[in-house]
Each structure stands twice: as structure tokens, then as C-alpha cells.
CSV table of C-alpha atoms in Angstrom, one decimal:
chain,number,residue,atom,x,y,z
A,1,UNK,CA,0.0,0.0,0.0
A,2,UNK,CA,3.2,2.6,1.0
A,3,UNK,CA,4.6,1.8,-2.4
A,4,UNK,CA,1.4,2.5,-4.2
A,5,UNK,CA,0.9,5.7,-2.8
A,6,UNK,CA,4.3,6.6,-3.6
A,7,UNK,CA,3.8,5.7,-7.1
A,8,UNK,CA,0.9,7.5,-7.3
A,9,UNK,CA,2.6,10.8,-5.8
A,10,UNK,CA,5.4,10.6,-8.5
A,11,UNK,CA,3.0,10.5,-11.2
A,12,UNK,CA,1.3,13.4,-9.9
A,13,UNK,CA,4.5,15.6,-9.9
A,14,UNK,CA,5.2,14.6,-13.4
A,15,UNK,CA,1.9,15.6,-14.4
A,16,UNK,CA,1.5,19.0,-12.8
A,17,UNK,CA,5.8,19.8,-14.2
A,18,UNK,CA,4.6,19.1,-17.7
A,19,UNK,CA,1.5,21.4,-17.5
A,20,UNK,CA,4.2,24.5,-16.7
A,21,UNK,CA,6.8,23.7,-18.9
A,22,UNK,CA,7.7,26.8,-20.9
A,23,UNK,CA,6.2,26.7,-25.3
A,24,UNK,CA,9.6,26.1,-27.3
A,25,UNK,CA,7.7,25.8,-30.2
A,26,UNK,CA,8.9,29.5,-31.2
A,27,UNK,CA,7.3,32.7,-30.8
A,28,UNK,CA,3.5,32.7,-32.1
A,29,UNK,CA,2.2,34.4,-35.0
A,30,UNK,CA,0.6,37.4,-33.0
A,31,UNK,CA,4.0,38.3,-30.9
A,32,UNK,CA,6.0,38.7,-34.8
A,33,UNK,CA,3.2,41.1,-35.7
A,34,UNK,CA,4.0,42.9,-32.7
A,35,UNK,CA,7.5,43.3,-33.3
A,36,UNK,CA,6.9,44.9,-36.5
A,37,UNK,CA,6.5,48.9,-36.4
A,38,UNK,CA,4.0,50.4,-38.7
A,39,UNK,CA,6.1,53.8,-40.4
A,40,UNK,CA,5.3,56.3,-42.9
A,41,UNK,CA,7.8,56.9,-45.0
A,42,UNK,CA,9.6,59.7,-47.0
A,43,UNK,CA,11.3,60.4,-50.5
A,44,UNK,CA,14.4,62.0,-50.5
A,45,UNK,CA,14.9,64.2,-53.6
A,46,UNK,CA,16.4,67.5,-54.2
A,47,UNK,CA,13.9,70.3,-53.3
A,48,UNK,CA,14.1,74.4,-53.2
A,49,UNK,CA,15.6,75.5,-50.2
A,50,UNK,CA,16.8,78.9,-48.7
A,51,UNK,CA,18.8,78.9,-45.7
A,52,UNK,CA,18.0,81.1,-42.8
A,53,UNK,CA,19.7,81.5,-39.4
A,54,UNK,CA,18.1,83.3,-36.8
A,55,UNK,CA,20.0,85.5,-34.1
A,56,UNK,CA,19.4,88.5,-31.6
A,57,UNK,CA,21.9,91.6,-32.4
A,58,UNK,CA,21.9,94.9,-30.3
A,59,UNK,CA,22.4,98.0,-32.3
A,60,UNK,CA,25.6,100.4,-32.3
A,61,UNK,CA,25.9,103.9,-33.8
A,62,UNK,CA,28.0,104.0,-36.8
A,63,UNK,CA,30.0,106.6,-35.0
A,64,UNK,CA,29.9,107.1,-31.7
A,65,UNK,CA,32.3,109.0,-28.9
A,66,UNK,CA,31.9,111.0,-25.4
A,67,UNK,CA,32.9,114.0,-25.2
A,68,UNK,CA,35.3,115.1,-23.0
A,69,UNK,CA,38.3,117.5,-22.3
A,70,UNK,CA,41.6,117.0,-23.2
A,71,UNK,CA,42.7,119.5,-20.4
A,72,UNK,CA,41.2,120.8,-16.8
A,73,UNK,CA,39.7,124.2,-16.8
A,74,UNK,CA,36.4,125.9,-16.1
A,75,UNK,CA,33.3,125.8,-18.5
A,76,UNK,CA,32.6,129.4,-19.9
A,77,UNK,CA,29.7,128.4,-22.1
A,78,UNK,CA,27.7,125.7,-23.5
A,79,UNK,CA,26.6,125.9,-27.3
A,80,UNK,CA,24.4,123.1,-27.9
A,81,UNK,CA,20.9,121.9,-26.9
A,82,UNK,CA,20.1,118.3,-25.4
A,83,UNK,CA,19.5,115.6,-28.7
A,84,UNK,CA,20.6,118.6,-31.0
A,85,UNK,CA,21.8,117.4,-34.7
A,86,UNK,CA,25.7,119.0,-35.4
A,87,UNK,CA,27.6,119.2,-37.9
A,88,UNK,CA,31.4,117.9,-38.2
A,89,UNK,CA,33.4,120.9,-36.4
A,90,UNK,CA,30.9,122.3,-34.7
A,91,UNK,CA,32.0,123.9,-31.5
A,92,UNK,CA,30.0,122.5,-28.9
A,93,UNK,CA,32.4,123.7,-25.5
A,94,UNK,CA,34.5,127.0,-25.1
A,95,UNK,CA,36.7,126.8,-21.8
A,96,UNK,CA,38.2,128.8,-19.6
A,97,UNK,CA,40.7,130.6,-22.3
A,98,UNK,CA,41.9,134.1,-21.3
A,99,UNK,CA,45.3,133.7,-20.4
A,100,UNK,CA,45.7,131.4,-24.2
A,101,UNK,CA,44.4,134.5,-25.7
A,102,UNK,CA,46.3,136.8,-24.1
A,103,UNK,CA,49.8,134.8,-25.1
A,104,UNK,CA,48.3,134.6,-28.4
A,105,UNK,CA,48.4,138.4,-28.8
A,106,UNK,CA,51.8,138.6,-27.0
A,107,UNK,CA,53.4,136.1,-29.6
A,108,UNK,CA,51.8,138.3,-32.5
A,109,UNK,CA,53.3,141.3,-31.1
A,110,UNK,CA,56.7,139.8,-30.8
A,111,UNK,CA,56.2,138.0,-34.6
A,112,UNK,CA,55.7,141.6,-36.1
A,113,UNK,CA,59.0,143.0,-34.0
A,114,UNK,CA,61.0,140.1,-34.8
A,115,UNK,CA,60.0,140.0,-38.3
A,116,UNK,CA,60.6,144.2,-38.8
A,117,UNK,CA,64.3,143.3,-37.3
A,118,UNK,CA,65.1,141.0,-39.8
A,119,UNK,CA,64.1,143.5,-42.4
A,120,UNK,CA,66.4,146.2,-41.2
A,121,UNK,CA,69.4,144.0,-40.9
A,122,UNK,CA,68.8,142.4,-44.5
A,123,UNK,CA,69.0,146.2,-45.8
A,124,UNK,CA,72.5,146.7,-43.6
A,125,UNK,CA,73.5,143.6,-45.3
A,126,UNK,CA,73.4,144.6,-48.9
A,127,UNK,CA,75.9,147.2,-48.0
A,128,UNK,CA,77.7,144.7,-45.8
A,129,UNK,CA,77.1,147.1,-42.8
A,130,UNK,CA,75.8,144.1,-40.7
A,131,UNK,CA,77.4,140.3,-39.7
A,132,UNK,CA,75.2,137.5,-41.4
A,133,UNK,CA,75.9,135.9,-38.3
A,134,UNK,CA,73.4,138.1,-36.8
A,135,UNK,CA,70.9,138.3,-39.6
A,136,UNK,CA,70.7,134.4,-39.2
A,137,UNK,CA,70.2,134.9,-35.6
A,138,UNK,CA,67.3,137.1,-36.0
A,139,UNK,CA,65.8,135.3,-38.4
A,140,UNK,CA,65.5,131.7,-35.8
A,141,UNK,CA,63.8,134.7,-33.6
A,142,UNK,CA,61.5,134.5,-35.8
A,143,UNK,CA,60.7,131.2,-36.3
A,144,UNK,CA,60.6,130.8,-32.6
A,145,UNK,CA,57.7,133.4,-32.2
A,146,UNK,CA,55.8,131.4,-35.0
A,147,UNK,CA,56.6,128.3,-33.6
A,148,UNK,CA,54.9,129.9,-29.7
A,149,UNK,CA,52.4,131.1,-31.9
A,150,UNK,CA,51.4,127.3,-33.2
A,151,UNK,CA,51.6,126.4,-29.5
A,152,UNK,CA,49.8,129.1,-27.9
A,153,UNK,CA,46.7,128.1,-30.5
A,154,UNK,CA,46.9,124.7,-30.1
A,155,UNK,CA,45.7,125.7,-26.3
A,156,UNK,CA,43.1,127.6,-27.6
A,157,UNK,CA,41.7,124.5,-29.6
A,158,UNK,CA,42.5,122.4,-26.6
A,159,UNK,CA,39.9,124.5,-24.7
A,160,UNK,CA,37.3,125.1,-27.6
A,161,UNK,CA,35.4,121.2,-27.8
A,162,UNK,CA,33.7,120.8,-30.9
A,163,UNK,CA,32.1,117.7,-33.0
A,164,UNK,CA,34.4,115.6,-34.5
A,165,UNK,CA,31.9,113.9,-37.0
A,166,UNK,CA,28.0,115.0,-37.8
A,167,UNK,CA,26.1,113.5,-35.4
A,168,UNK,CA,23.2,113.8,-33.0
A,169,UNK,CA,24.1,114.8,-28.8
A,170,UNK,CA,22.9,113.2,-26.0
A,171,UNK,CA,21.8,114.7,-22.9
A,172,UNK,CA,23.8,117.4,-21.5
A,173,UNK,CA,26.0,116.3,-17.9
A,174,UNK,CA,27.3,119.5,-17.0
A,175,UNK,CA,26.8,123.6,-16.5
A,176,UNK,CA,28.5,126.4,-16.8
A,177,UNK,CA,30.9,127.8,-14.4
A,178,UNK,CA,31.7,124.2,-13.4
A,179,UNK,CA,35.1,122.8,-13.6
A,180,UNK,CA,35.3,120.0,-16.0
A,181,UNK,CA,38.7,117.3,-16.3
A,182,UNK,CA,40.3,115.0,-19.1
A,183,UNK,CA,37.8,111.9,-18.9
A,184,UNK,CA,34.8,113.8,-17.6
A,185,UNK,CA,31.9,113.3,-20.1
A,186,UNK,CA,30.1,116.3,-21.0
A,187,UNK,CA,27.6,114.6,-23.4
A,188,UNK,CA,27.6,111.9,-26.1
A,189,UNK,CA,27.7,112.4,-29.9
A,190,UNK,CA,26.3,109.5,-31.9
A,191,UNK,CA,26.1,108.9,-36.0
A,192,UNK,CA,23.0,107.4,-36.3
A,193,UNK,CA,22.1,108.1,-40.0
A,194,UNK,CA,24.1,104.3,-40.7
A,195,UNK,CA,23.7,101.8,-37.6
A,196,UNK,CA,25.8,98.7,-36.8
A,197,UNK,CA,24.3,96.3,-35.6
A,198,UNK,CA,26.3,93.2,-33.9
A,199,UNK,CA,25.1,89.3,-33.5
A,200,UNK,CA,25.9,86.0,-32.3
A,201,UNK,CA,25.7,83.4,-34.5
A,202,UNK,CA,26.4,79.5,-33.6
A,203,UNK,CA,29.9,78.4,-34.8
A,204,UNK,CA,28.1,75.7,-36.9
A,205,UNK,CA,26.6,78.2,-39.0
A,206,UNK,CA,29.8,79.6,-40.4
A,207,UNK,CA,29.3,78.1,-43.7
A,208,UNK,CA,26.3,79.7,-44.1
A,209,UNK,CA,28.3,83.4,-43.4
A,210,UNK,CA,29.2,85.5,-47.0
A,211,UNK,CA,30.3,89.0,-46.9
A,212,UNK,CA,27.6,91.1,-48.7
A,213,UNK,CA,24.7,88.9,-47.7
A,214,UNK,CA,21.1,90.2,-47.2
A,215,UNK,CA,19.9,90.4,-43.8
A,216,UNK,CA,16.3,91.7,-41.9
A,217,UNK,CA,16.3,92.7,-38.9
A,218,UNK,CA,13.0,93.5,-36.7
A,219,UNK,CA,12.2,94.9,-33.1
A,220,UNK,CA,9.1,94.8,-31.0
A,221,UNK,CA,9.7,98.8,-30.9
A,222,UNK,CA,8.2,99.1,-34.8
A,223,UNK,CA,5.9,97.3,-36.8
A,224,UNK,CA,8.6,97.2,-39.8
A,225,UNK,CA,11.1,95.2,-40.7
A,226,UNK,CA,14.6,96.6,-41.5
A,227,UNK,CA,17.2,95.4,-44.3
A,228,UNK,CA,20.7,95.5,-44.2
A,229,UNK,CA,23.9,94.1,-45.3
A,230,UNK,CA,26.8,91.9,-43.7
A,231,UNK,CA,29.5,93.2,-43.4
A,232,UNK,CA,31.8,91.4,-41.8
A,233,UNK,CA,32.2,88.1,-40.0
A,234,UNK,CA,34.2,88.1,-36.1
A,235,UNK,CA,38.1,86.3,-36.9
A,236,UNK,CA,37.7,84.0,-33.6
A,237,UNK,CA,34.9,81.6,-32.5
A,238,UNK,CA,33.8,82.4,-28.7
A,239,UNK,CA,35.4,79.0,-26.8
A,240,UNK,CA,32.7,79.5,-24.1
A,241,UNK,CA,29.5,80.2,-26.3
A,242,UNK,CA,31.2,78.6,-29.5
A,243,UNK,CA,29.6,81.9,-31.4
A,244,UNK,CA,30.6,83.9,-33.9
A,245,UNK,CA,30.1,87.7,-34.0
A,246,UNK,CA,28.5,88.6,-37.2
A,247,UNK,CA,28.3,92.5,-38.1
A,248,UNK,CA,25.3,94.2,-40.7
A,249,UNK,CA,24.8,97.5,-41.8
A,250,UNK,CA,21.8,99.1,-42.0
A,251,UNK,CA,20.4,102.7,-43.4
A,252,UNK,CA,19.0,104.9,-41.1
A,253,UNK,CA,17.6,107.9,-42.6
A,254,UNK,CA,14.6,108.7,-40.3
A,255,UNK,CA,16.7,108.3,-37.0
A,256,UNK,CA,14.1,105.7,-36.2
A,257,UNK,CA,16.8,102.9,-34.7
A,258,UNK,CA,18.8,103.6,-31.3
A,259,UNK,CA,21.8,102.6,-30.2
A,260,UNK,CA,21.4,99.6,-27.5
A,261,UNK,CA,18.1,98.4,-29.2
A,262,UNK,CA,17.5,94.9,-29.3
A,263,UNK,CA,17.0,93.2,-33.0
A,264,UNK,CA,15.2,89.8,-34.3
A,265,UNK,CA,18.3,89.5,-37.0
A,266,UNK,CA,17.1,86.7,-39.9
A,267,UNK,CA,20.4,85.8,-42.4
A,268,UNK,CA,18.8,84.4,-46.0
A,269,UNK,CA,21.3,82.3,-47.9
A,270,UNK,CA,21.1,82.0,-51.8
A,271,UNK,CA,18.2,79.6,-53.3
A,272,UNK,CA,20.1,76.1,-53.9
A,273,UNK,CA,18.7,72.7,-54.7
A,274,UNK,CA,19.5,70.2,-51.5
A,275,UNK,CA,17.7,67.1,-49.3
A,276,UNK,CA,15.4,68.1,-47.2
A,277,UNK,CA,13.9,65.7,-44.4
A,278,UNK,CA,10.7,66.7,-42.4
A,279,UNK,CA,11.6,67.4,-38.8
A,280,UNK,CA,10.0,64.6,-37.1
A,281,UNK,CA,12.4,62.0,-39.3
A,282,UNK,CA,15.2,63.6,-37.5
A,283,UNK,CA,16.6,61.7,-34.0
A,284,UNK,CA,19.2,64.2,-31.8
A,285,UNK,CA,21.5,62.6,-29.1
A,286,UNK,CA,23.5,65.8,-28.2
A,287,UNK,CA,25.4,66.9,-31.6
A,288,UNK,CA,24.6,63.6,-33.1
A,289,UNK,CA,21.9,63.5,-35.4
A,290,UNK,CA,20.5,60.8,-37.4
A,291,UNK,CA,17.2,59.1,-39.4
A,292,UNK,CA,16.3,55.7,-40.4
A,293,UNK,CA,16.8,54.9,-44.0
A,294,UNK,CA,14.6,52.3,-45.3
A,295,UNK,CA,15.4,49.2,-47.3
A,296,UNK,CA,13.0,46.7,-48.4
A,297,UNK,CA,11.1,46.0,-44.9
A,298,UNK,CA,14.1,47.2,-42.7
A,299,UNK,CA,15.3,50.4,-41.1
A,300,UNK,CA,18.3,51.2,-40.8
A,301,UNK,CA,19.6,54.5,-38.4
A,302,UNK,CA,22.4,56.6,-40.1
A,303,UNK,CA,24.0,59.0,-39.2
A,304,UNK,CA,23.4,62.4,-40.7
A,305,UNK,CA,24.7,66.0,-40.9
A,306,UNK,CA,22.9,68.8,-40.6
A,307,UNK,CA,22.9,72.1,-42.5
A,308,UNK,CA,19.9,74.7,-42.4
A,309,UNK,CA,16.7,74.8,-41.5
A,310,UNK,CA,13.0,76.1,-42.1
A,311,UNK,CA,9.8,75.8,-40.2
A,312,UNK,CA,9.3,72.1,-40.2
A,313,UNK,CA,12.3,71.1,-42.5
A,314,UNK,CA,15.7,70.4,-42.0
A,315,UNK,CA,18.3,70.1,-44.4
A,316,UNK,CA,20.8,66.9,-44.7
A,317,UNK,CA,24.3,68.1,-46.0
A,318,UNK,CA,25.7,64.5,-45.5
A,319,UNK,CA,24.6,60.9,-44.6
A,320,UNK,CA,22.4,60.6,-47.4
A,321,UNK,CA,21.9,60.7,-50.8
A,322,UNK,CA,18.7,61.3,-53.4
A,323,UNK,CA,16.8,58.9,-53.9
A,324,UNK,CA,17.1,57.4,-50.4
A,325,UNK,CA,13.7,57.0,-48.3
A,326,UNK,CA,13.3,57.3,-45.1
A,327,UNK,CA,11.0,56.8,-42.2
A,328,UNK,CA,8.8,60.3,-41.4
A,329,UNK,CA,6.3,59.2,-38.9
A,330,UNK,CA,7.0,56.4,-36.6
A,331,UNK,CA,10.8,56.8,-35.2
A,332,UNK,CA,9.9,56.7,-31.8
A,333,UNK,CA,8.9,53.0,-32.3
A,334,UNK,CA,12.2,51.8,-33.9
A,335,UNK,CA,14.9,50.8,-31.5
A,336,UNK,CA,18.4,49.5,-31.9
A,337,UNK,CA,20.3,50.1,-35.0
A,338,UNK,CA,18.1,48.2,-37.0
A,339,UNK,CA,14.4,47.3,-37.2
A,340,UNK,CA,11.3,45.9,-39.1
A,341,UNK,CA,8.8,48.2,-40.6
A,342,UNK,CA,5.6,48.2,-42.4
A,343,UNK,CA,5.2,51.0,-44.7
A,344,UNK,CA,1.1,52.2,-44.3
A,345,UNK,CA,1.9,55.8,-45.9
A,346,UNK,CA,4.2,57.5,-48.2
């Protein structure tokens, strides 16, 4: 009876090990459907493209200075209103300058002796009644009251500030009567009838960068959009931002654009013929990029470079060629370097 019910027990076991055995048969019909991802896919072939890179500039006068002293003395009188248009040479400051003057008249004075001395010792000299010795001596006189002269003026200009280019001034800082030093600004004087204006522009974008090139530049301050022209391109590459400092011209004849304004700046390349994938084909993992190129019923991810880009489109500069297709809608599906597809769209 023991051994029977032993017998019995093993059977059991062996019966209840088979029922959870795992299926080797192979993975069932429904589980391969699964596994394949259902894609649309995409034609690549050489479309109409313009490249564009965006930026933010700030604006700089063409010309622009403060205008200070080049010595220490007191302001005698002011002869310019606050945001008042000049001319180049326009005397805007006249400083303390009494004393200049004064020497100035001095140094005439002593000119017109010195010069009526040499006149009567050139007529003793035609009769040899005179040394030349001393003619020559008179005559360096001369050229030393000419030469205090020179100086004594260039003290007068020192102390009469005007405009060194046309401009428009800023907002007075000082007043009369007050003393004023080298360094001290009295106002500012800005060219503004031409404006600079100065962006940043991703190191990857160099290629994109020609001398001449059309730009339009816009600011939430007007409802216009202004052109311009680049001008020139920065020699070094920022190793912090890795930028570029791009610089445009622009034309300026109302005075409508400030120095310090903020601008939308938007670069238009030439028209060219290049492969263009939709932006939802594209995969980013830090700088690399890369799509899945179909072939027959597999997908394939390759690795791309990247060029331009426009609203929804991006352009492929290397990595792929025309003719190529490639999955659009259903990357986030694909895994691996490889995978299977089922085209439902093109």
C-alpha cells in the first residue's frame, strides 16, 4: 500500500511539471506582428531650399564718442541743446581761455618785432654794414615766435570742444561755471544716420556666413522690418558660447533705430537645390543626429549631418543621398540600429 501511494505521488508531480513547462515551439504568430512597427515613410529628392539662421543683435551707432576735455579748466559756455543734430566741427564747449588768448596776442606782437628786425638788418647787409651771423640769428627769432604762436593756438583749440563727426548729442552732464577734467563726459555724440548692428551666430553656422549677404532685422519697438547688409564676420569663434560675432549695416535715414536696441536678425542664404527631411524623421542625441533609412522592410539609423533649417524642415548636408527613403512618422517606435517596418503611408 506505502509503495502505491508513492507511485501515485510521482505520477502526480510529473503531471502538474509538464502542465508549466515553458512553449519552445517559437514565438507565435501574433507576438511577430508585434515586433513589426507600422512607419510612414519619406522620399528624399532635391527640393528648393533657402537657408536662414536666426539671431538677436543689439544695435551700435555708426559713430559714436563721449565728449570730453583734453585739459582741466572751467566751462565758460555751452553751445548746444540736449539731442541737438551737429555738424562735423561744430564747436559745442568754449573753456576757460583768457590767459591762451592773451599769449596769443603777445606772440603776435613779438612776430611783427622780430619780423621788422630782420628787415632792417637784411638792408644793412646789402651794403655789408651788418654780420650774417646776426641776420641768421634774427631770423630763428622769428621762427621761434611762429613756432609759440602754433603752440599758444593749439591751447586755444584744446579749450574750444567741438564735433568731431555729424552727429546727434545726447543729454547734456554739465553747466556752466563748473570745472570740468580729461575723462569727464560732458555729453555723447552718436552717427545714427548708418547703424551697426552686432550678432551672435552659432559656430556651426559659419558656412552659411558670406560678406555682402542680405539680412532683416525686426524689433518689438516698430511694426517694420529693416534690411541690411553683412558686413563682416568676427576672426575667432567664442570658446565658451562657441559663437561667432557677425556685423550688418543698416540705413537709417529717419533716425528711427537707437543705439542699444535689441533686434530679431534673420540671415537668407542663396536659393540652392538640397535634401530636405521633415523634422519629425530627424533623432538628436546631443550633436549627433540621425534618421532611419529604409530598405525593403528594414530600417536602418544613419548617421546624418545637418545644415539649415525652415519651419518644419531640416536640411541633410551628408549621410544621405537622393533617392534614399526614409522613415517620417513612426521613429519613436524603432529601437536598436536596426528594425522591421511596415510601410502604411508614403
Amino acid at each position: 500500500m506505502r509503495v502505491f501511494l508513492i507511485a501515485v505521488l510521482v505520477v502526480a508531480l510529473l503531471a502538474g511539471g509538464l502542465l508549466y513547462l515553458p512553449d519552445r515551439s517559437g514565438p507565435k504568430e501574433e507576438d511577430q506582428e508585434l515586433s513589426i512597427a507600422s512607419v510612414t515613410a519619406w522620399n528624399m529628392v532635391p527640393r528648393e531650399f533657402q537657408s536662414r539662421v536666426n539671431a538677436l543683435g543689439t544695435l551700435r551707432a555708426w559713430e559714436s564718442v563721449d565728449i570730453t576735455p583734453s585739459v582741466a579748466e572751467t566751462i565758460v559756455e555751452l553751445h548746444f541743446h540736449d539731442g541737438e543734430a551737429v555738424n562735423k566741427q561744430r564747436r559745442l564747449v568754449t573753456l576757460q581761455q583768457d590767459e591762451e588768448q592773451a599769449g596769443l596776442r603777445e606772440g603776435q606782437e613779438m612776430l611783427k618785432e622780430q619780423q621788422r628786425e630782420v628787415a632792417r638788418l637784411e638792408n644793412l647787409a646789402r651794403n655789408n654794414q651788418v654780420a650774417l651771423t646776426e641776420l641768421d640769428q634774427r631770423k630763428t627769432l622769428v621762427e621761434i615766435a611762429r613756432i609759440r604762436i602754433e603752440r599758444t593756438r593749439a591751447g586755444i583749440e584744446d579749450r574750444t570742444i567741438r564735433a568731431p563727426f555729424a552727429g546727434v548729442l545726447g543729454l547734456r552732464q554739465v553747466s556752466v561755471g563748473a570745472l570740468i577734467k580729461p575723462g569727464e563726459v560732458i555729453t555723447t555724440l552718436d552717427d545714427i544716420s548708418r547703424m551697426r548692428l552686432d550678432f551672435s551666430v552659432p559656430a556651426t553656422y559659419l558656412r552659411f556666413l558670406e560678406l555682402g549677404q542680405s539680412i532683416a532685422a525686426h524689433s518689438t519697438a516698430y511694426e517694420q522690418t529693416f534690411e541690411g547688409v553683412l558686413t563682416a564676420i568676427g576672426s575667432r569663434v567664442d570658446p565658451a558660447t562657441r559663437t561667432v560675432i557677425g556685423r550688418a549695416s543698416l540705413d537709417n535715414p529717419l533716425g528711427l533705430l537707437k543705439p542699444g536696441l535689441l533686434m530679431q536678425v534673420v540671415l537668407k542664404g542663396e536659393q540652392r537645390q538640397t535634401l530636405l527631411a521633415p523634422e519629425e524623421s530627424l533623432v538628436s542625441r546631443s550633436t549627433t543626429h540621425y534618421v532611419w533609412r529604409i530598405r525593403g522592410d528594414t530600417a536602418e539609423r544613419v548617421v546624418v549631418e545637418i545644415g539649415g533649417r525652415k519651419p518644419g524642415w531640416v536640411e541633410i548636408v551628408s549621410g544621405l543621398e537622393a533617392g534614399d527613403k526614409i522613415v517620417r512618422d513612426g521613429v519613436s517606435h524603432l529601437r536598436g540600429n536596426s528594425a522591421s517596418i511596415a510601410i502604411v503611408e508614403s
